[in-house]
């Protein structure tokens, strides 16, 4: 059974700080990794995808992947109150592309 | 930019009734995925279609069925509804299965009374 683990939080950071979200996965053969943001009652919104080891930056977001440690992280710089949401880590579940999600980390950015 | 469209957005049914959820993927996306998200839970994969053929199956009950039509829209049919089927149902689409970036629709909130 493939698993994706995240700390459920809540993770609370002050406005302007860096928020660090972490995720581990069980299947060493996984190839695709994603971070989704989900506001309460809304649909998951794709914010980052990463496929190879190292860092990938997009605006205030940086995804980091370490396949040897089976670890994915998301850094949010200059956190804003509007970043307050649940962040879901997702990993490809097989050759046909379905995603396996972690249970999400709830982030709260305090003004 | 066009997004995934789902209808209806809200649906209330009685136990043992049937429901049909519809999904219209982003134009030129040929792969559709269905997920179920219960309260406080992460999305659980149900079923997917690639080029109108079922490509993968997850934790979908036998009471549920789905298909993808020639225009790539997909429908999820749910029969003999149970209270536990109350959840958010999301459809996601992607342009193929290689990179697998999936874009989610707004969801259908199904309430079974």
PDB file of C-alpha atoms in Angstrom:
ATOM      1  CA  UNK A   1       0.000   0.000   0.000  1.00  0.00           C
ATOM      2  CA  UNK A   2       1.614   3.244  -1.151  1.00  0.00           C
ATOM      3  CA  UNK A   3       1.538   5.954   1.468  1.00  0.00           C
ATOM      4  CA  UNK A   4       2.198   9.671   1.692  1.00  0.00           C
ATOM      5  CA  UNK A   5       2.808  11.162   5.107  1.00  0.00           C
ATOM      6  CA  UNK A   6       2.481  14.776   6.193  1.00  0.00           C
ATOM      7  CA  UNK A   7       2.297  16.495   9.549  1.00  0.00           C
ATOM      8  CA  UNK A   8      -1.312  17.547   9.964  1.00  0.00           C
ATOM      9  CA  UNK A   9      -0.382  20.752  11.748  1.00  0.00           C
ATOM     10  CA  UNK A  10      -1.666  23.276  12.263  1.00  0.00           C
ATOM     11  CA  UNK A  11       1.494  25.088  11.304  1.00  0.00           C
ATOM     12  CA  UNK A  12       1.337  28.693  12.367  1.00  0.00           C
ATOM     13  CA  UNK A  13       3.750  31.310  11.025  1.00  0.00           C
ATOM     14  CA  UNK A  14       3.756  35.110  11.206  1.00  0.00           C
ATOM     15  CA  UNK A  15       3.130  37.162   8.099  1.00  0.00           C
ATOM     16  CA  UNK A  16       6.331  37.625   6.094  1.00  0.00           C
ATOM     17  CA  UNK A  17       8.005  34.507   7.472  1.00  0.00           C
ATOM     18  CA  UNK A  18       9.002  31.350   5.628  1.00  0.00           C
ATOM     19  CA  UNK A  19       6.618  28.410   5.937  1.00  0.00           C
ATOM     20  CA  UNK A  20       8.171  24.962   5.552  1.00  0.00           C
ATOM     21  CA  UNK A  21       5.964  21.994   4.722  1.00  0.00           C
ATOM     22  CA  UNK A  22       7.256  18.447   4.596  1.00  0.00           C
ATOM     23  CA  UNK A  23       6.151  15.161   3.077  1.00  0.00           C
ATOM     24  CA  UNK A  24       7.525  11.625   2.896  1.00  0.00           C
ATOM     25  CA  UNK A  25       6.408   8.841   0.590  1.00  0.00           C
ATOM     26  CA  UNK A  26       6.740   5.095   0.750  1.00  0.00           C
ATOM     27  CA  UNK A  27       7.153   4.007  -2.874  1.00  0.00           C
ATOM     28  CA  UNK A  28      10.765   4.396  -3.986  1.00  0.00           C
ATOM     29  CA  UNK A  29       9.594   4.030  -7.608  1.00  0.00           C
ATOM     30  CA  UNK A  30       7.462   7.193  -7.545  1.00  0.00           C
ATOM     31  CA  UNK A  31       8.364   9.633 -10.299  1.00  0.00           C
ATOM     32  CA  UNK A  32       6.045  12.644  -9.987  1.00  0.00           C
ATOM     33  CA  UNK A  33       5.432  14.855  -6.979  1.00  0.00           C
ATOM     34  CA  UNK A  34       2.962  17.647  -6.496  1.00  0.00           C
ATOM     35  CA  UNK A  35       1.855  20.238  -3.992  1.00  0.00           C
ATOM     36  CA  UNK A  36      -1.760  21.325  -3.971  1.00  0.00           C
ATOM     37  CA  UNK A  37      -3.350  24.100  -1.944  1.00  0.00           C
ATOM     38  CA  UNK A  38      -6.906  23.579  -0.745  1.00  0.00           C
ATOM     39  CA  UNK A  39      -9.082  26.161   0.922  1.00  0.00           C
ATOM     40  CA  UNK A  40     -11.893  24.848   3.095  1.00  0.00           C
ATOM     41  CA  UNK A  41     -14.727  23.483   0.971  1.00  0.00           C
ATOM     42  CA  UNK A  42     -12.901  24.226  -2.280  1.00  0.00           C
ATOM     43  CA  UNK A  43     -11.044  22.061  -4.763  1.00  0.00           C
ATOM     44  CA  UNK A  44      -7.305  21.327  -4.672  1.00  0.00           C
ATOM     45  CA  UNK A  45      -5.292  23.860  -6.657  1.00  0.00           C
ATOM     46  CA  UNK A  46      -1.997  22.756  -8.190  1.00  0.00           C
ATOM     47  CA  UNK A  47       0.811  25.057  -7.092  1.00  0.00           C
ATOM     48  CA  UNK A  48       3.995  23.056  -7.778  1.00  0.00           C
ATOM     49  CA  UNK A  49       5.133  19.936  -9.577  1.00  0.00           C
ATOM     50  CA  UNK A  50       8.614  18.422  -9.314  1.00  0.00           C
ATOM     51  CA  UNK A  51      10.084  15.386 -11.020  1.00  0.00           C
ATOM     52  CA  UNK A  52      13.850  15.400 -10.393  1.00  0.00           C
ATOM     53  CA  UNK A  53      16.059  15.776  -7.358  1.00  0.00           C
ATOM     54  CA  UNK A  54      16.847  19.291  -6.225  1.00  0.00           C
ATOM     55  CA  UNK A  55      14.962  22.544  -5.977  1.00  0.00           C
ATOM     56  CA  UNK A  56      12.335  24.080  -8.199  1.00  0.00           C
ATOM     57  CA  UNK A  57      11.315  27.691  -7.668  1.00  0.00           C
ATOM     58  CA  UNK A  58       8.156  29.471  -8.815  1.00  0.00           C
ATOM     59  CA  UNK A  59       7.604  32.900  -7.363  1.00  0.00           C
ATOM     60  CA  UNK A  60       7.370  32.663  -3.592  1.00  0.00           C
ATOM     61  CA  UNK A  61       7.214  28.861  -3.718  1.00  0.00           C
ATOM     62  CA  UNK A  62      10.146  26.427  -3.756  1.00  0.00           C
ATOM     63  CA  UNK A  63       9.692  22.681  -3.972  1.00  0.00           C
ATOM     64  CA  UNK A  64      12.534  20.402  -2.924  1.00  0.00           C
ATOM     65  CA  UNK A  65      12.824  16.718  -3.802  1.00  0.00           C
ATOM     66  CA  UNK A  66      15.216  14.132  -2.382  1.00  0.00           C
ATOM     67  CA  UNK A  67      14.425  10.737  -3.874  1.00  0.00           C
ATOM     68  CA  UNK A  68      17.108   8.953  -1.849  1.00  0.00           C
ATOM     69  CA  UNK A  69      15.398  10.065   1.366  1.00  0.00           C
ATOM     70  CA  UNK A  70      11.901   9.807  -0.195  1.00  0.00           C
ATOM     71  CA  UNK A  71      11.223  13.341   0.932  1.00  0.00           C
ATOM     72  CA  UNK A  72       9.483  16.324  -0.661  1.00  0.00           C
ATOM     73  CA  UNK A  73       9.144  19.762   0.825  1.00  0.00           C
ATOM     74  CA  UNK A  74       7.523  23.074   0.012  1.00  0.00           C
ATOM     75  CA  UNK A  75       8.852  26.424   1.162  1.00  0.00           C
ATOM     76  CA  UNK A  76       6.638  29.485   1.032  1.00  0.00           C
ATOM     77  CA  UNK A  77       8.588  32.720   1.343  1.00  0.00           C
ATOM     78  CA  UNK A  78       7.070  35.994   2.539  1.00  0.00           C
ATOM     79  CA  UNK A  79       3.984  34.155   3.782  1.00  0.00           C
ATOM     80  CA  UNK A  80       0.710  36.045   3.473  1.00  0.00           C
ATOM     81  CA  UNK A  81      -2.572  35.552   5.344  1.00  0.00           C
ATOM     82  CA  UNK A  82      -4.063  34.482   2.012  1.00  0.00           C
ATOM     83  CA  UNK A  83      -1.680  31.497   2.066  1.00  0.00           C
ATOM     84  CA  UNK A  84      -3.639  30.105   5.015  1.00  0.00           C
ATOM     85  CA  UNK A  85      -5.005  26.819   3.691  1.00  0.00           C
ATOM     86  CA  UNK A  86      -4.405  23.093   3.768  1.00  0.00           C
ATOM     87  CA  UNK A  87      -1.448  21.993   1.671  1.00  0.00           C
ATOM     88  CA  UNK A  88      -1.692  18.535   0.157  1.00  0.00           C
ATOM     89  CA  UNK A  89       1.347  16.581  -0.954  1.00  0.00           C
ATOM     90  CA  UNK A  90       0.575  14.158  -3.788  1.00  0.00           C
ATOM     91  CA  UNK A  91       2.614  11.422  -5.425  1.00  0.00           C
ATOM     92  CA  UNK A  92       1.903   9.441  -8.571  1.00  0.00           C
ATOM     93  CA  UNK A  93       0.281   6.155  -7.689  1.00  0.00           C
ATOM     94  CA  UNK A  94       1.209   4.129 -10.724  1.00  0.00           C
ATOM     95  CA  UNK A  95       1.747   4.077 -14.451  1.00  0.00           C
ATOM     96  CA  UNK A  96      -1.729   5.413 -15.196  1.00  0.00           C
ATOM     97  CA  UNK A  97      -1.215   8.551 -13.225  1.00  0.00           C
ATOM     98  CA  UNK A  98      -3.663   8.515 -10.342  1.00  0.00           C
ATOM     99  CA  UNK A  99      -2.469  10.541  -7.369  1.00  0.00           C
ATOM    100  CA  UNK A 100      -1.990   9.425  -3.799  1.00  0.00           C
ATOM    101  CA  UNK A 101      -2.481  12.285  -1.382  1.00  0.00           C
ATOM    102  CA  UNK A 102      -1.187  12.901   2.087  1.00  0.00           C
ATOM    103  CA  UNK A 103      -3.693  14.011   4.680  1.00  0.00           C
ATOM    104  CA  UNK A 104      -2.533  17.590   4.315  1.00  0.00           C
ATOM    105  CA  UNK A 105      -0.881  20.188   6.527  1.00  0.00           C
ATOM    106  CA  UNK A 106      -3.025  23.074   7.687  1.00  0.00           C
ATOM    107  CA  UNK A 107      -1.099  26.331   7.467  1.00  0.00           C
ATOM    108  CA  UNK A 108      -2.152  29.465   9.322  1.00  0.00           C
ATOM    109  CA  UNK A 109      -0.396  32.745   8.549  1.00  0.00           C
ATOM    110  CA  UNK A 110      -0.998  35.321  11.287  1.00  0.00           C
ATOM    111  CA  UNK A 111      -1.070  39.019  10.327  1.00  0.00           C
TER     112      UNK A 111
ATOM    113  CA  UNK B   1      -8.067  30.007 -19.085  1.00  0.00           C
ATOM    114  CA  UNK B   2     -10.721  27.338 -19.297  1.00  0.00           C
ATOM    115  CA  UNK B   3     -11.035  25.104 -16.263  1.00  0.00           C
ATOM    116  CA  UNK B   4     -12.638  21.790 -15.460  1.00  0.00           C
ATOM    117  CA  UNK B   5     -16.416  22.075 -15.222  1.00  0.00           C
ATOM    118  CA  UNK B   6     -18.476  19.890 -12.944  1.00  0.00           C
ATOM    119  CA  UNK B   7     -22.214  19.661 -12.566  1.00  0.00           C
ATOM    120  CA  UNK B   8     -24.202  19.805 -10.481  1.00  0.00           C
ATOM    121  CA  UNK B   9     -22.304  21.685  -7.806  1.00  0.00           C
ATOM    122  CA  UNK B  10     -24.607  20.477  -5.057  1.00  0.00           C
ATOM    123  CA  UNK B  11     -26.810  17.399  -4.944  1.00  0.00           C
ATOM    124  CA  UNK B  12     -29.086  16.085  -2.224  1.00  0.00           C
ATOM    125  CA  UNK B  13     -30.374  12.537  -2.487  1.00  0.00           C
ATOM    126  CA  UNK B  14     -32.165  10.025  -0.298  1.00  0.00           C
ATOM    127  CA  UNK B  15     -30.698   6.652   0.644  1.00  0.00           C
ATOM    128  CA  UNK B  16     -31.018   4.033  -2.103  1.00  0.00           C
ATOM    129  CA  UNK B  17     -31.479   6.675  -4.800  1.00  0.00           C
ATOM    130  CA  UNK B  18     -29.173   7.136  -7.774  1.00  0.00           C
ATOM    131  CA  UNK B  19     -27.025  10.103  -8.771  1.00  0.00           C
ATOM    132  CA  UNK B  20     -25.128  11.129 -11.884  1.00  0.00           C
ATOM    133  CA  UNK B  21     -22.207  13.542 -11.705  1.00  0.00           C
ATOM    134  CA  UNK B  22     -20.810  15.143 -14.824  1.00  0.00           C
ATOM    135  CA  UNK B  23     -17.329  16.401 -15.639  1.00  0.00           C
ATOM    136  CA  UNK B  24     -16.132  18.443 -18.603  1.00  0.00           C
ATOM    137  CA  UNK B  25     -12.321  18.438 -18.794  1.00  0.00           C
ATOM    138  CA  UNK B  26     -10.105  21.295 -19.870  1.00  0.00           C
ATOM    139  CA  UNK B  27     -10.071  21.462 -23.718  1.00  0.00           C
ATOM    140  CA  UNK B  28      -7.461  19.131 -25.243  1.00  0.00           C
ATOM    141  CA  UNK B  29      -7.101  17.186 -22.006  1.00  0.00           C
ATOM    142  CA  UNK B  30      -7.738  13.539 -22.793  1.00  0.00           C
ATOM    143  CA  UNK B  31      -7.415  12.060 -19.302  1.00  0.00           C
ATOM    144  CA  UNK B  32     -10.028  12.350 -16.574  1.00  0.00           C
ATOM    145  CA  UNK B  33      -9.759  11.275 -12.950  1.00  0.00           C
ATOM    146  CA  UNK B  34     -12.473  11.026 -10.290  1.00  0.00           C
ATOM    147  CA  UNK B  35     -11.714  11.514  -6.592  1.00  0.00           C
ATOM    148  CA  UNK B  36     -13.875  11.332  -3.475  1.00  0.00           C
ATOM    149  CA  UNK B  37     -13.086  13.513  -0.458  1.00  0.00           C
ATOM    150  CA  UNK B  38     -14.905  12.892   2.797  1.00  0.00           C
ATOM    151  CA  UNK B  39     -15.045  15.513   5.583  1.00  0.00           C
ATOM    152  CA  UNK B  40     -11.560  16.124   6.965  1.00  0.00           C
ATOM    153  CA  UNK B  41     -10.088  13.507   4.629  1.00  0.00           C
ATOM    154  CA  UNK B  42      -7.669  13.606   1.738  1.00  0.00           C
ATOM    155  CA  UNK B  43      -8.947  12.957  -1.791  1.00  0.00           C
ATOM    156  CA  UNK B  44      -9.231   9.252  -2.602  1.00  0.00           C
ATOM    157  CA  UNK B  45      -8.834   8.096  -6.185  1.00  0.00           C
ATOM    158  CA  UNK B  46     -11.863   6.355  -7.646  1.00  0.00           C
ATOM    159  CA  UNK B  47     -11.339   5.788 -11.365  1.00  0.00           C
ATOM    160  CA  UNK B  48      -9.674   7.290 -14.426  1.00  0.00           C
ATOM    161  CA  UNK B  49     -10.094   7.346 -18.191  1.00  0.00           C
ATOM    162  CA  UNK B  50      -7.621   7.954 -20.973  1.00  0.00           C
ATOM    163  CA  UNK B  51      -8.850   8.436 -24.520  1.00  0.00           C
ATOM    164  CA  UNK B  52     -12.323   7.194 -23.554  1.00  0.00           C
ATOM    165  CA  UNK B  53     -11.029   3.932 -22.099  1.00  0.00           C
ATOM    166  CA  UNK B  54     -10.876   3.120 -18.404  1.00  0.00           C
ATOM    167  CA  UNK B  55      -7.207   3.351 -17.472  1.00  0.00           C
ATOM    168  CA  UNK B  56      -7.099   2.731 -13.733  1.00  0.00           C
ATOM    169  CA  UNK B  57      -9.388   1.861 -10.897  1.00  0.00           C
ATOM    170  CA  UNK B  58      -9.047   2.738  -7.246  1.00  0.00           C
ATOM    171  CA  UNK B  59     -11.348   2.390  -4.285  1.00  0.00           C
ATOM    172  CA  UNK B  60     -14.551   2.701  -6.278  1.00  0.00           C
ATOM    173  CA  UNK B  61     -17.522   0.743  -4.888  1.00  0.00           C
ATOM    174  CA  UNK B  62     -19.242  -1.716  -7.210  1.00  0.00           C
ATOM    175  CA  UNK B  63     -22.355   0.477  -6.902  1.00  0.00           C
ATOM    176  CA  UNK B  64     -20.532   3.186  -8.827  1.00  0.00           C
ATOM    177  CA  UNK B  65     -19.715   3.193 -12.508  1.00  0.00           C
ATOM    178  CA  UNK B  66     -18.248   5.766 -14.829  1.00  0.00           C
ATOM    179  CA  UNK B  67     -17.490   6.358 -18.468  1.00  0.00           C
ATOM    180  CA  UNK B  68     -15.862   8.875 -20.755  1.00  0.00           C
ATOM    181  CA  UNK B  69     -17.674   9.934 -23.900  1.00  0.00           C
ATOM    182  CA  UNK B  70     -16.493  10.818 -27.389  1.00  0.00           C
ATOM    183  CA  UNK B  71     -16.306  14.524 -26.472  1.00  0.00           C
ATOM    184  CA  UNK B  72     -14.100  13.534 -23.467  1.00  0.00           C
ATOM    185  CA  UNK B  73     -16.625  14.502 -20.858  1.00  0.00           C
ATOM    186  CA  UNK B  74     -17.125  11.926 -18.141  1.00  0.00           C
ATOM    187  CA  UNK B  75     -20.008  10.852 -15.958  1.00  0.00           C
ATOM    188  CA  UNK B  76     -19.917   9.116 -12.593  1.00  0.00           C
ATOM    189  CA  UNK B  77     -23.050   7.081 -11.897  1.00  0.00           C
ATOM    190  CA  UNK B  78     -23.802   6.186  -8.315  1.00  0.00           C
ATOM    191  CA  UNK B  79     -26.584   3.778  -7.370  1.00  0.00           C
ATOM    192  CA  UNK B  80     -28.088   2.520  -4.105  1.00  0.00           C
ATOM    193  CA  UNK B  81     -26.704   5.563  -2.352  1.00  0.00           C
ATOM    194  CA  UNK B  82     -25.651   5.182   1.274  1.00  0.00           C
ATOM    195  CA  UNK B  83     -25.172   7.786   3.984  1.00  0.00           C
ATOM    196  CA  UNK B  84     -21.419   7.198   3.771  1.00  0.00           C
ATOM    197  CA  UNK B  85     -21.387   8.343   0.155  1.00  0.00           C
ATOM    198  CA  UNK B  86     -21.885  11.919   1.334  1.00  0.00           C
ATOM    199  CA  UNK B  87     -18.693  13.676   0.243  1.00  0.00           C
ATOM    200  CA  UNK B  88     -17.127  16.065  -2.204  1.00  0.00           C
ATOM    201  CA  UNK B  89     -16.551  14.457  -5.590  1.00  0.00           C
ATOM    202  CA  UNK B  90     -13.828  15.994  -7.678  1.00  0.00           C
ATOM    203  CA  UNK B  91     -13.014  15.479 -11.297  1.00  0.00           C
ATOM    204  CA  UNK B  92      -9.526  16.309 -12.504  1.00  0.00           C
ATOM    205  CA  UNK B  93      -8.135  16.392 -15.999  1.00  0.00           C
ATOM    206  CA  UNK B  94      -4.656  16.227 -17.458  1.00  0.00           C
ATOM    207  CA  UNK B  95      -3.132  16.309 -20.946  1.00  0.00           C
ATOM    208  CA  UNK B  96      -2.126  12.643 -21.015  1.00  0.00           C
ATOM    209  CA  UNK B  97      -0.599  10.619 -18.196  1.00  0.00           C
ATOM    210  CA  UNK B  98       3.134  11.308 -18.613  1.00  0.00           C
ATOM    211  CA  UNK B  99       3.770  14.356 -16.435  1.00  0.00           C
ATOM    212  CA  UNK B 100       0.445  13.904 -14.760  1.00  0.00           C
ATOM    213  CA  UNK B 101      -0.264  17.474 -13.721  1.00  0.00           C
ATOM    214  CA  UNK B 102      -3.893  17.187 -12.749  1.00  0.00           C
ATOM    215  CA  UNK B 103      -6.210  20.169 -12.609  1.00  0.00           C
ATOM    216  CA  UNK B 104      -9.234  19.825 -10.414  1.00  0.00           C
ATOM    217  CA  UNK B 105     -12.770  20.978 -11.017  1.00  0.00           C
ATOM    218  CA  UNK B 106     -14.805  22.790  -8.342  1.00  0.00           C
ATOM    219  CA  UNK B 107     -16.371  19.553  -7.168  1.00  0.00           C
ATOM    220  CA  UNK B 108     -19.867  18.263  -6.554  1.00  0.00           C
ATOM    221  CA  UNK B 109     -21.013  18.172  -2.942  1.00  0.00           C
ATOM    222  CA  UNK B 110     -23.241  15.128  -2.549  1.00  0.00           C
ATOM    223  CA  UNK B 111     -25.393  14.841   0.534  1.00  0.00           C
ATOM    224  CA  UNK B 112     -27.260  11.585   1.138  1.00  0.00           C
ATOM    225  CA  UNK B 113     -30.093  11.821   3.652  1.00  0.00           C
TER     226      UNK B 113
END
